[in-house]
């Protein structure tokens, strides 16, 4: 019976309190893993086990070092029991739930555990990406992108934990943590303008929404240098709630932007219903805009409508000077993308 590495990871995480340092190396058979010589790095260990590096950080967070003295043997039996032997001590774990759990869910469990621990230990950082004017390239502000710091100090890829955070209901915690860091960074910095994301899920959560609004209310000076980007990775279910939220954000001195416009989750109803200062055009319409007439027509239409509504426009994912030149000719106010800078630690 083959035991996938993610199942192994979940069980290993359960054994830390009892046994301390764990070191798994070579697969001995289709249902057994056994200790051999220690690897030089966690990345090397993750490669041997076929696990992403962020998963190995969970294994290591309670271990002071990888020690060859810890002899570990794991066997999966046919009766739904797992036998874990560490230094000749045996622990049985039921595999009834593990055996039926889809691999995607097991992966999410790993990512969720990592993020929960990072939030608890304040291991969230903001990486800043510049937004510049299309006319002279001067910096308008920096968008703050939340990143998770692994226990060894490395930075986890957003694609490794953001989707799982959304599915696990942790995105509001991440939004609140990012806002807290941004407001702290703005203290005494009249020369700095920042933007943070708030998801539709956070806005829909009454408690999270209230906390977000109260943080702005108690930091009105700093909020005057902040733009809140409503990020629609999921569709806004209640435009009335979103409109009231945006109004409170603006009352507390911050600006409001609608992010990823045209991504499929946004709609023209959002432009009408939500009090906004800015529209950010999804990068899908920016990529190779010089080769795609339909994308150019869409961007022109959004620019014209935004101008009539008194809204500034920002184009996302600008990567070439050719794209920037077309956007400049259309009249887009601001540009953001790798052409002007990748997200960097503050």
Short mmCIF file of C-alpha atoms in Angstrom, two decimals:
data_model
loop_
_atom_site.label_atom_id
_atom_site.label_comp_id
_atom_site.label_asym_id
_atom_site.label_seq_id
_atom_site.Cartn_x
_atom_site.Cartn_y
_atom_site.Cartn_z
CA UNK A 1 0.00 0.00 0.00
CA UNK A 2 1.64 3.24 -1.14
CA UNK A 3 1.70 6.01 1.40
CA UNK A 4 1.94 9.49 -0.12
CA UNK A 5 4.51 11.86 1.36
CA UNK A 6 1.85 14.34 2.47
CA UNK A 7 0.23 11.64 4.61
CA UNK A 8 3.65 10.99 6.09
CA UNK A 9 4.13 14.68 6.80
CA UNK A 10 0.84 14.96 8.65
CA UNK A 11 1.69 12.01 10.88
CA UNK A 12 5.22 13.22 11.54
CA UNK A 13 3.86 16.57 12.70
CA UNK A 14 1.73 14.68 15.23
CA UNK A 15 4.76 12.95 16.74
CA UNK A 16 6.81 16.03 17.62
CA UNK A 17 5.52 16.52 21.16
CA UNK A 18 6.37 12.96 22.11
CA UNK A 19 9.65 12.46 20.35
CA UNK A 20 11.30 15.74 19.40
CA UNK A 21 13.74 15.76 16.50
CA UNK A 22 12.71 13.66 13.51
CA UNK A 23 14.73 12.79 10.47
CA UNK A 24 13.22 10.73 7.63
CA UNK A 25 15.26 9.86 4.59
CA UNK A 26 15.04 6.86 2.33
CA UNK A 27 11.85 5.10 1.33
CA UNK A 28 12.49 1.47 2.22
CA UNK A 29 9.43 -0.07 0.56
CA UNK A 30 5.98 0.85 -0.71
CA UNK A 31 4.68 1.31 2.83
CA UNK A 32 7.74 2.07 4.95
CA UNK A 33 10.15 4.95 5.55
CA UNK A 34 13.28 4.57 7.66
CA UNK A 35 16.04 6.77 9.04
CA UNK A 36 19.37 6.79 7.25
CA UNK A 37 22.07 9.48 7.29
CA UNK A 38 20.96 13.10 7.87
CA UNK A 39 20.72 15.51 4.91
CA UNK A 40 22.71 18.73 4.88
CA UNK A 41 19.70 21.02 4.50
CA UNK A 42 15.92 20.96 4.84
CA UNK A 43 15.63 21.59 1.12
CA UNK A 44 17.66 18.45 0.47
CA UNK A 45 15.39 16.49 2.80
CA UNK A 46 12.27 17.87 1.11
CA UNK A 47 13.63 16.84 -2.28
CA UNK A 48 14.25 13.29 -1.08
CA UNK A 49 10.73 13.01 0.31
CA UNK A 50 9.15 14.77 -2.63
CA UNK A 51 7.73 17.53 -0.44
CA UNK A 52 7.66 21.27 -1.12
CA UNK A 53 10.17 23.15 1.00
CA UNK A 54 7.49 25.02 2.97
CA UNK A 55 6.17 21.68 4.21
CA UNK A 56 9.56 20.72 5.61
CA UNK A 57 9.60 23.89 7.70
CA UNK A 58 6.64 22.50 9.63
CA UNK A 59 8.67 19.39 10.40
CA UNK A 60 11.60 21.45 11.60
CA UNK A 61 9.88 24.13 13.67
CA UNK A 62 10.07 22.11 16.90
CA UNK A 63 13.40 20.46 16.13
CA UNK A 64 16.67 22.11 17.13
CA UNK A 65 18.62 20.15 14.55
CA UNK A 66 18.46 17.10 12.32
CA UNK A 67 20.03 14.36 14.37
CA UNK A 68 21.21 10.95 13.12
CA UNK A 69 20.70 9.58 16.65
CA UNK A 70 16.92 9.54 16.22
CA UNK A 71 16.00 6.19 14.73
CA UNK A 72 12.57 6.34 13.14
CA UNK A 73 10.56 3.61 11.46
CA UNK A 74 7.06 4.09 10.07
CA UNK A 75 4.84 1.27 8.84
CA UNK A 76 1.31 1.47 7.53
CA UNK A 77 -0.75 -1.64 8.21
CA UNK A 78 -3.77 -2.97 6.37
CA UNK A 79 -6.10 -2.54 9.35
CA UNK A 80 -6.00 1.26 9.32
CA UNK A 81 -3.26 1.66 11.95
CA UNK A 82 0.04 3.44 11.60
CA UNK A 83 2.99 2.25 13.66
CA UNK A 84 5.56 4.96 14.40
CA UNK A 85 8.69 3.80 16.20
CA UNK A 86 11.11 6.49 17.41
CA UNK A 87 14.17 5.33 19.35
CA UNK A 88 12.41 1.99 19.86
CA UNK A 89 9.30 3.63 21.33
CA UNK A 90 6.09 2.78 19.52
CA UNK A 91 3.05 4.94 18.85
CA UNK A 92 -0.08 3.78 16.99
CA UNK A 93 -2.09 6.31 15.00
CA UNK A 94 -5.42 5.61 13.31
CA UNK A 95 -5.37 6.16 9.56
CA UNK A 96 -9.12 5.91 9.09
CA UNK A 97 -9.50 9.62 8.31
CA UNK A 98 -6.15 9.99 6.61
CA UNK A 99 -6.84 7.15 4.23
CA UNK A 100 -10.00 8.74 2.85
CA UNK A 101 -8.81 12.35 2.77
CA UNK A 102 -8.20 13.77 -0.74
CA UNK A 103 -4.62 14.78 -1.48
CA UNK A 104 -5.68 18.41 -2.07
CA UNK A 105 -7.16 18.57 1.42
CA UNK A 106 -4.01 17.07 2.95
CA UNK A 107 -1.94 19.70 1.13
CA UNK A 108 -4.27 22.42 2.41
CA UNK A 109 -3.88 21.07 5.95
CA UNK A 110 -0.11 21.47 5.69
CA UNK A 111 -0.34 25.00 4.29
CA UNK A 112 -2.99 26.02 6.79
CA UNK A 113 -0.92 24.75 9.72
CA UNK A 114 2.09 26.71 8.47
CA UNK A 115 0.10 29.93 8.11
CA UNK A 116 -1.63 29.59 11.49
CA UNK A 117 1.75 29.20 13.15
CA UNK A 118 3.20 32.15 11.22
CA UNK A 119 0.28 34.39 12.22
CA UNK A 120 0.63 33.33 15.84
CA UNK A 121 4.36 34.05 15.85
CA UNK A 122 4.08 37.31 13.85
CA UNK A 123 6.00 35.83 10.93
CA UNK A 124 4.14 37.84 8.31
CA UNK A 125 6.03 40.46 6.31
CA UNK A 126 5.07 43.01 3.68
CA UNK A 127 6.87 43.11 0.37
CA UNK A 128 6.46 46.37 -1.54
CA UNK A 129 5.99 46.80 -5.28
CA UNK A 130 6.06 50.32 -6.76
CA UNK A 131 3.20 51.92 -8.67
CA UNK A 132 4.46 54.71 -10.93
CA UNK A 133 2.87 57.45 -13.02
CA UNK A 134 2.66 56.69 -16.72
CA UNK A 135 3.91 60.17 -17.61
CA UNK A 136 7.24 60.53 -15.83
CA UNK A 137 7.67 57.26 -13.91
CA UNK A 138 7.63 58.86 -10.48
CA UNK A 139 6.45 56.62 -7.66
CA UNK A 140 2.83 57.12 -6.63
CA UNK A 141 2.81 54.51 -3.87
CA UNK A 142 3.86 50.97 -3.04
CA UNK A 143 1.45 48.05 -2.95
CA UNK A 144 2.08 45.88 0.11
CA UNK A 145 1.95 42.15 -0.57
CA UNK A 146 1.73 39.81 2.42
CA UNK A 147 4.39 37.12 2.63
CA UNK A 148 4.86 34.33 5.15
CA UNK A 149 8.28 33.95 6.75
CA UNK A 150 9.25 30.32 7.30
CA UNK A 151 10.79 29.26 10.58
CA UNK A 152 14.27 29.30 9.03
CA UNK A 153 13.83 32.88 7.81
CA UNK A 154 13.16 32.09 4.16
CA UNK A 155 10.09 33.54 2.43
CA UNK A 156 7.24 31.25 1.37
CA UNK A 157 5.84 31.68 -2.10
CA UNK A 158 2.42 33.34 -1.98
CA UNK A 159 1.07 30.64 -4.29
CA UNK A 160 1.93 28.09 -1.59
CA UNK A 161 -0.30 29.55 1.12
CA UNK A 162 -2.73 32.23 -0.13
CA UNK A 163 -5.19 29.85 -1.89
CA UNK A 164 -5.22 27.51 1.12
CA UNK A 165 -5.73 30.50 3.43
CA UNK A 166 -8.80 31.48 1.44
CA UNK A 167 -10.23 27.97 1.55
CA UNK A 168 -9.49 27.62 5.27
CA UNK A 169 -11.03 30.97 6.20
CA UNK A 170 -7.71 32.54 7.26
CA UNK A 171 -7.57 35.27 4.64
CA UNK A 172 -9.20 37.78 7.01
CA UNK A 173 -6.46 37.15 9.58
CA UNK A 174 -3.88 37.76 6.87
CA UNK A 175 -5.60 40.98 5.74
CA UNK A 176 -5.69 42.27 9.33
CA UNK A 177 -2.03 41.40 9.88
CA UNK A 178 -1.05 43.21 6.66
CA UNK A 179 -3.05 46.31 7.62
CA UNK A 180 -1.42 46.38 11.04
CA UNK A 181 2.06 46.22 9.49
CA UNK A 182 1.24 48.91 6.92
CA UNK A 183 -0.15 51.33 9.51
CA UNK A 184 2.95 50.79 11.66
CA UNK A 185 5.19 51.50 8.65
CA UNK A 186 3.33 54.76 7.96
CA UNK A 187 3.83 56.24 11.42
CA UNK A 188 5.77 59.47 11.04
CA UNK A 189 6.24 58.91 7.30
CA UNK A 190 4.53 61.70 5.39
CA UNK A 191 6.83 60.85 2.49
CA UNK A 192 5.40 57.34 2.05
CA UNK A 193 2.20 56.10 0.40
CA UNK A 194 1.15 52.45 0.73
CA UNK A 195 -1.66 50.21 -0.48
CA UNK A 196 -2.98 47.05 1.18
CA UNK A 197 -5.39 44.40 -0.02
CA UNK A 198 -8.68 43.45 1.58
CA UNK A 199 -10.50 40.43 0.20
CA UNK A 200 -14.19 40.14 -0.51
CA UNK A 201 -14.24 37.37 2.10
CA UNK A 202 -12.93 39.76 4.76
CA UNK A 203 -15.55 42.35 3.87
CA UNK A 204 -18.27 39.69 4.12
CA UNK A 205 -17.09 38.67 7.62
CA UNK A 206 -18.76 41.05 10.11
CA UNK A 207 -16.12 40.70 12.84
CA UNK A 208 -13.18 41.02 10.44
CA UNK A 209 -14.78 43.98 8.72
CA UNK A 210 -15.36 45.73 12.04
CA UNK A 211 -11.78 45.13 13.14
CA UNK A 212 -10.43 46.46 9.85
CA UNK A 213 -12.58 49.60 10.10
CA UNK A 214 -11.65 50.19 13.76
CA UNK A 215 -7.94 49.92 13.00
CA UNK A 216 -8.29 52.67 10.40
CA UNK A 217 -10.42 54.76 12.76
CA UNK A 218 -7.72 54.66 15.44
CA UNK A 219 -4.95 55.45 12.94
CA UNK A 220 -6.57 58.21 10.90
CA UNK A 221 -3.31 60.10 10.38
CA UNK A 222 -1.59 57.04 8.92
CA UNK A 223 -4.74 56.09 6.97
CA UNK A 224 -4.41 59.34 5.07
CA UNK A 225 -1.43 57.82 3.29
CA UNK A 226 -3.09 54.46 2.64
CA UNK A 227 -5.09 52.98 -0.24
CA UNK A 228 -7.27 49.93 0.47
CA UNK A 229 -7.55 47.67 -2.57
CA UNK A 230 -10.66 45.50 -2.65
CA UNK A 231 -9.26 42.30 -4.12
CA UNK A 232 -11.83 40.05 -5.70
CA UNK A 233 -10.31 36.59 -5.76
CA UNK A 234 -13.90 35.64 -5.05
CA UNK A 235 -16.93 37.62 -6.16
CA UNK A 236 -18.40 40.26 -3.87
CA UNK A 237 -21.66 38.70 -2.74
CA UNK A 238 -23.24 41.77 -1.15
CA UNK A 239 -22.49 45.04 -2.92
CA UNK A 240 -24.40 47.00 -0.29
CA UNK A 241 -22.09 45.72 2.46
CA UNK A 242 -19.04 46.43 0.28
CA UNK A 243 -20.30 49.95 -0.43
CA UNK A 244 -20.78 50.71 3.27
CA UNK A 245 -17.33 49.30 4.04
CA UNK A 246 -15.71 51.45 1.34
CA UNK A 247 -17.54 54.52 2.63
CA UNK A 248 -16.18 53.94 6.14
CA UNK A 249 -12.67 53.44 4.78
CA UNK A 250 -12.89 56.81 3.05
CA UNK A 251 -14.37 58.52 6.12
CA UNK A 252 -11.25 57.37 7.97
CA UNK A 253 -9.02 59.17 5.41
CA UNK A 254 -7.96 56.18 3.30
CA UNK A 255 -8.54 55.80 -0.41
CA UNK A 256 -10.38 52.84 -1.99
CA UNK A 257 -9.39 50.98 -5.15
CA UNK A 258 -11.13 48.14 -6.97
CA UNK A 259 -8.43 45.59 -7.76
CA UNK A 260 -8.20 43.15 -10.68
CA UNK A 261 -10.98 44.80 -12.66
CA UNK A 262 -11.95 42.55 -15.56
CA UNK A 263 -10.73 39.37 -13.86
CA UNK A 264 -14.16 37.77 -14.05
CA UNK A 265 -15.17 38.40 -10.45
CA UNK A 266 -15.55 42.16 -10.91
CA UNK A 267 -18.44 43.80 -12.70
CA UNK A 268 -19.56 47.22 -13.87
CA UNK A 269 -22.13 47.08 -11.07
CA UNK A 270 -19.22 47.33 -8.62
CA UNK A 271 -18.10 50.61 -10.20
CA UNK A 272 -21.56 52.03 -9.76
CA UNK A 273 -22.31 50.65 -6.29
CA UNK A 274 -19.01 51.08 -4.43
CA UNK A 275 -17.56 54.54 -3.66
CA UNK A 276 -14.11 54.37 -5.22
CA UNK A 277 -11.07 56.49 -5.94
CA UNK A 278 -9.28 54.16 -8.30
CA UNK A 279 -9.69 51.17 -10.63
CA UNK A 280 -6.87 48.67 -11.16
CA UNK A 281 -7.08 46.91 -14.51
CA UNK A 282 -6.34 43.19 -14.40
CA UNK A 283 -3.00 42.23 -15.92
CA UNK A 284 -4.65 39.77 -18.30
CA UNK A 285 -5.64 42.75 -20.46
CA UNK A 286 -2.19 44.32 -20.23
CA UNK A 287 -0.15 41.30 -21.27
CA UNK A 288 0.81 41.66 -24.95
CA UNK A 289 -1.72 44.47 -25.39
CA UNK A 290 0.20 45.50 -28.52
CA UNK A 291 -0.81 42.19 -30.15
CA UNK A 292 -4.39 41.98 -28.91
CA UNK A 293 -6.91 44.44 -30.26
CA UNK A 294 -9.66 43.20 -27.95
CA UNK A 295 -7.54 43.89 -24.87
CA UNK A 296 -6.70 47.36 -26.12
CA UNK A 297 -10.39 48.09 -26.72
CA UNK A 298 -11.28 46.89 -23.21
CA UNK A 299 -8.61 49.04 -21.57
CA UNK A 300 -9.70 52.07 -23.60
CA UNK A 301 -13.30 51.52 -22.51
CA UNK A 302 -12.33 51.24 -18.84
CA UNK A 303 -10.16 54.35 -19.08
CA UNK A 304 -12.98 56.34 -20.69
CA UNK A 305 -15.57 55.18 -18.15
CA UNK A 306 -13.23 55.76 -15.20
CA UNK A 307 -12.44 59.26 -16.45
CA UNK A 308 -16.15 60.07 -16.65
CA UNK A 309 -16.63 58.73 -13.10
CA UNK A 310 -13.67 60.72 -11.77
CA UNK A 311 -11.60 57.62 -11.01
CA UNK A 312 -7.88 57.11 -11.52
CA UNK A 313 -6.75 54.00 -13.41
CA UNK A 314 -3.80 51.72 -12.69
CA UNK A 315 -2.67 49.00 -15.10
CA UNK A 316 -1.24 45.87 -13.50
CA UNK A 317 1.46 43.41 -14.65
CA UNK A 318 3.22 45.80 -17.01
CA UNK A 319 6.37 43.99 -18.13
CA UNK A 320 7.57 45.69 -21.32
CA UNK A 321 8.15 49.24 -22.48
CA UNK A 322 5.92 48.51 -25.48
CA UNK A 323 3.00 47.75 -23.16
CA UNK A 324 3.76 50.83 -21.07
CA UNK A 325 3.81 53.08 -24.16
CA UNK A 326 0.37 51.90 -25.31
CA UNK A 327 -1.10 52.33 -21.83
CA UNK A 328 0.41 55.80 -21.65
CA UNK A 329 -1.16 56.73 -24.99
CA UNK A 330 -4.55 55.45 -23.82
CA UNK A 331 -4.30 57.75 -20.81
CA UNK A 332 -3.83 55.26 -17.98
CA UNK A 333 -2.67 57.18 -14.90
CA UNK A 334 -0.48 54.62 -13.14
CA UNK A 335 1.51 51.52 -14.04
CA UNK A 336 2.58 48.54 -11.94
CA UNK A 337 4.62 45.50 -12.89
CA UNK A 338 8.05 43.95 -13.19
CA UNK A 339 9.10 46.66 -15.66
CA UNK A 340 9.18 49.08 -12.73
CA UNK A 341 10.18 46.74 -9.93
CA UNK A 342 9.49 43.38 -8.36
CA UNK A 343 8.07 43.08 -4.84
CA UNK A 344 10.88 43.66 -2.35
CA UNK A 345 11.16 43.40 1.41
CA UNK A 346 10.74 46.78 3.06
#
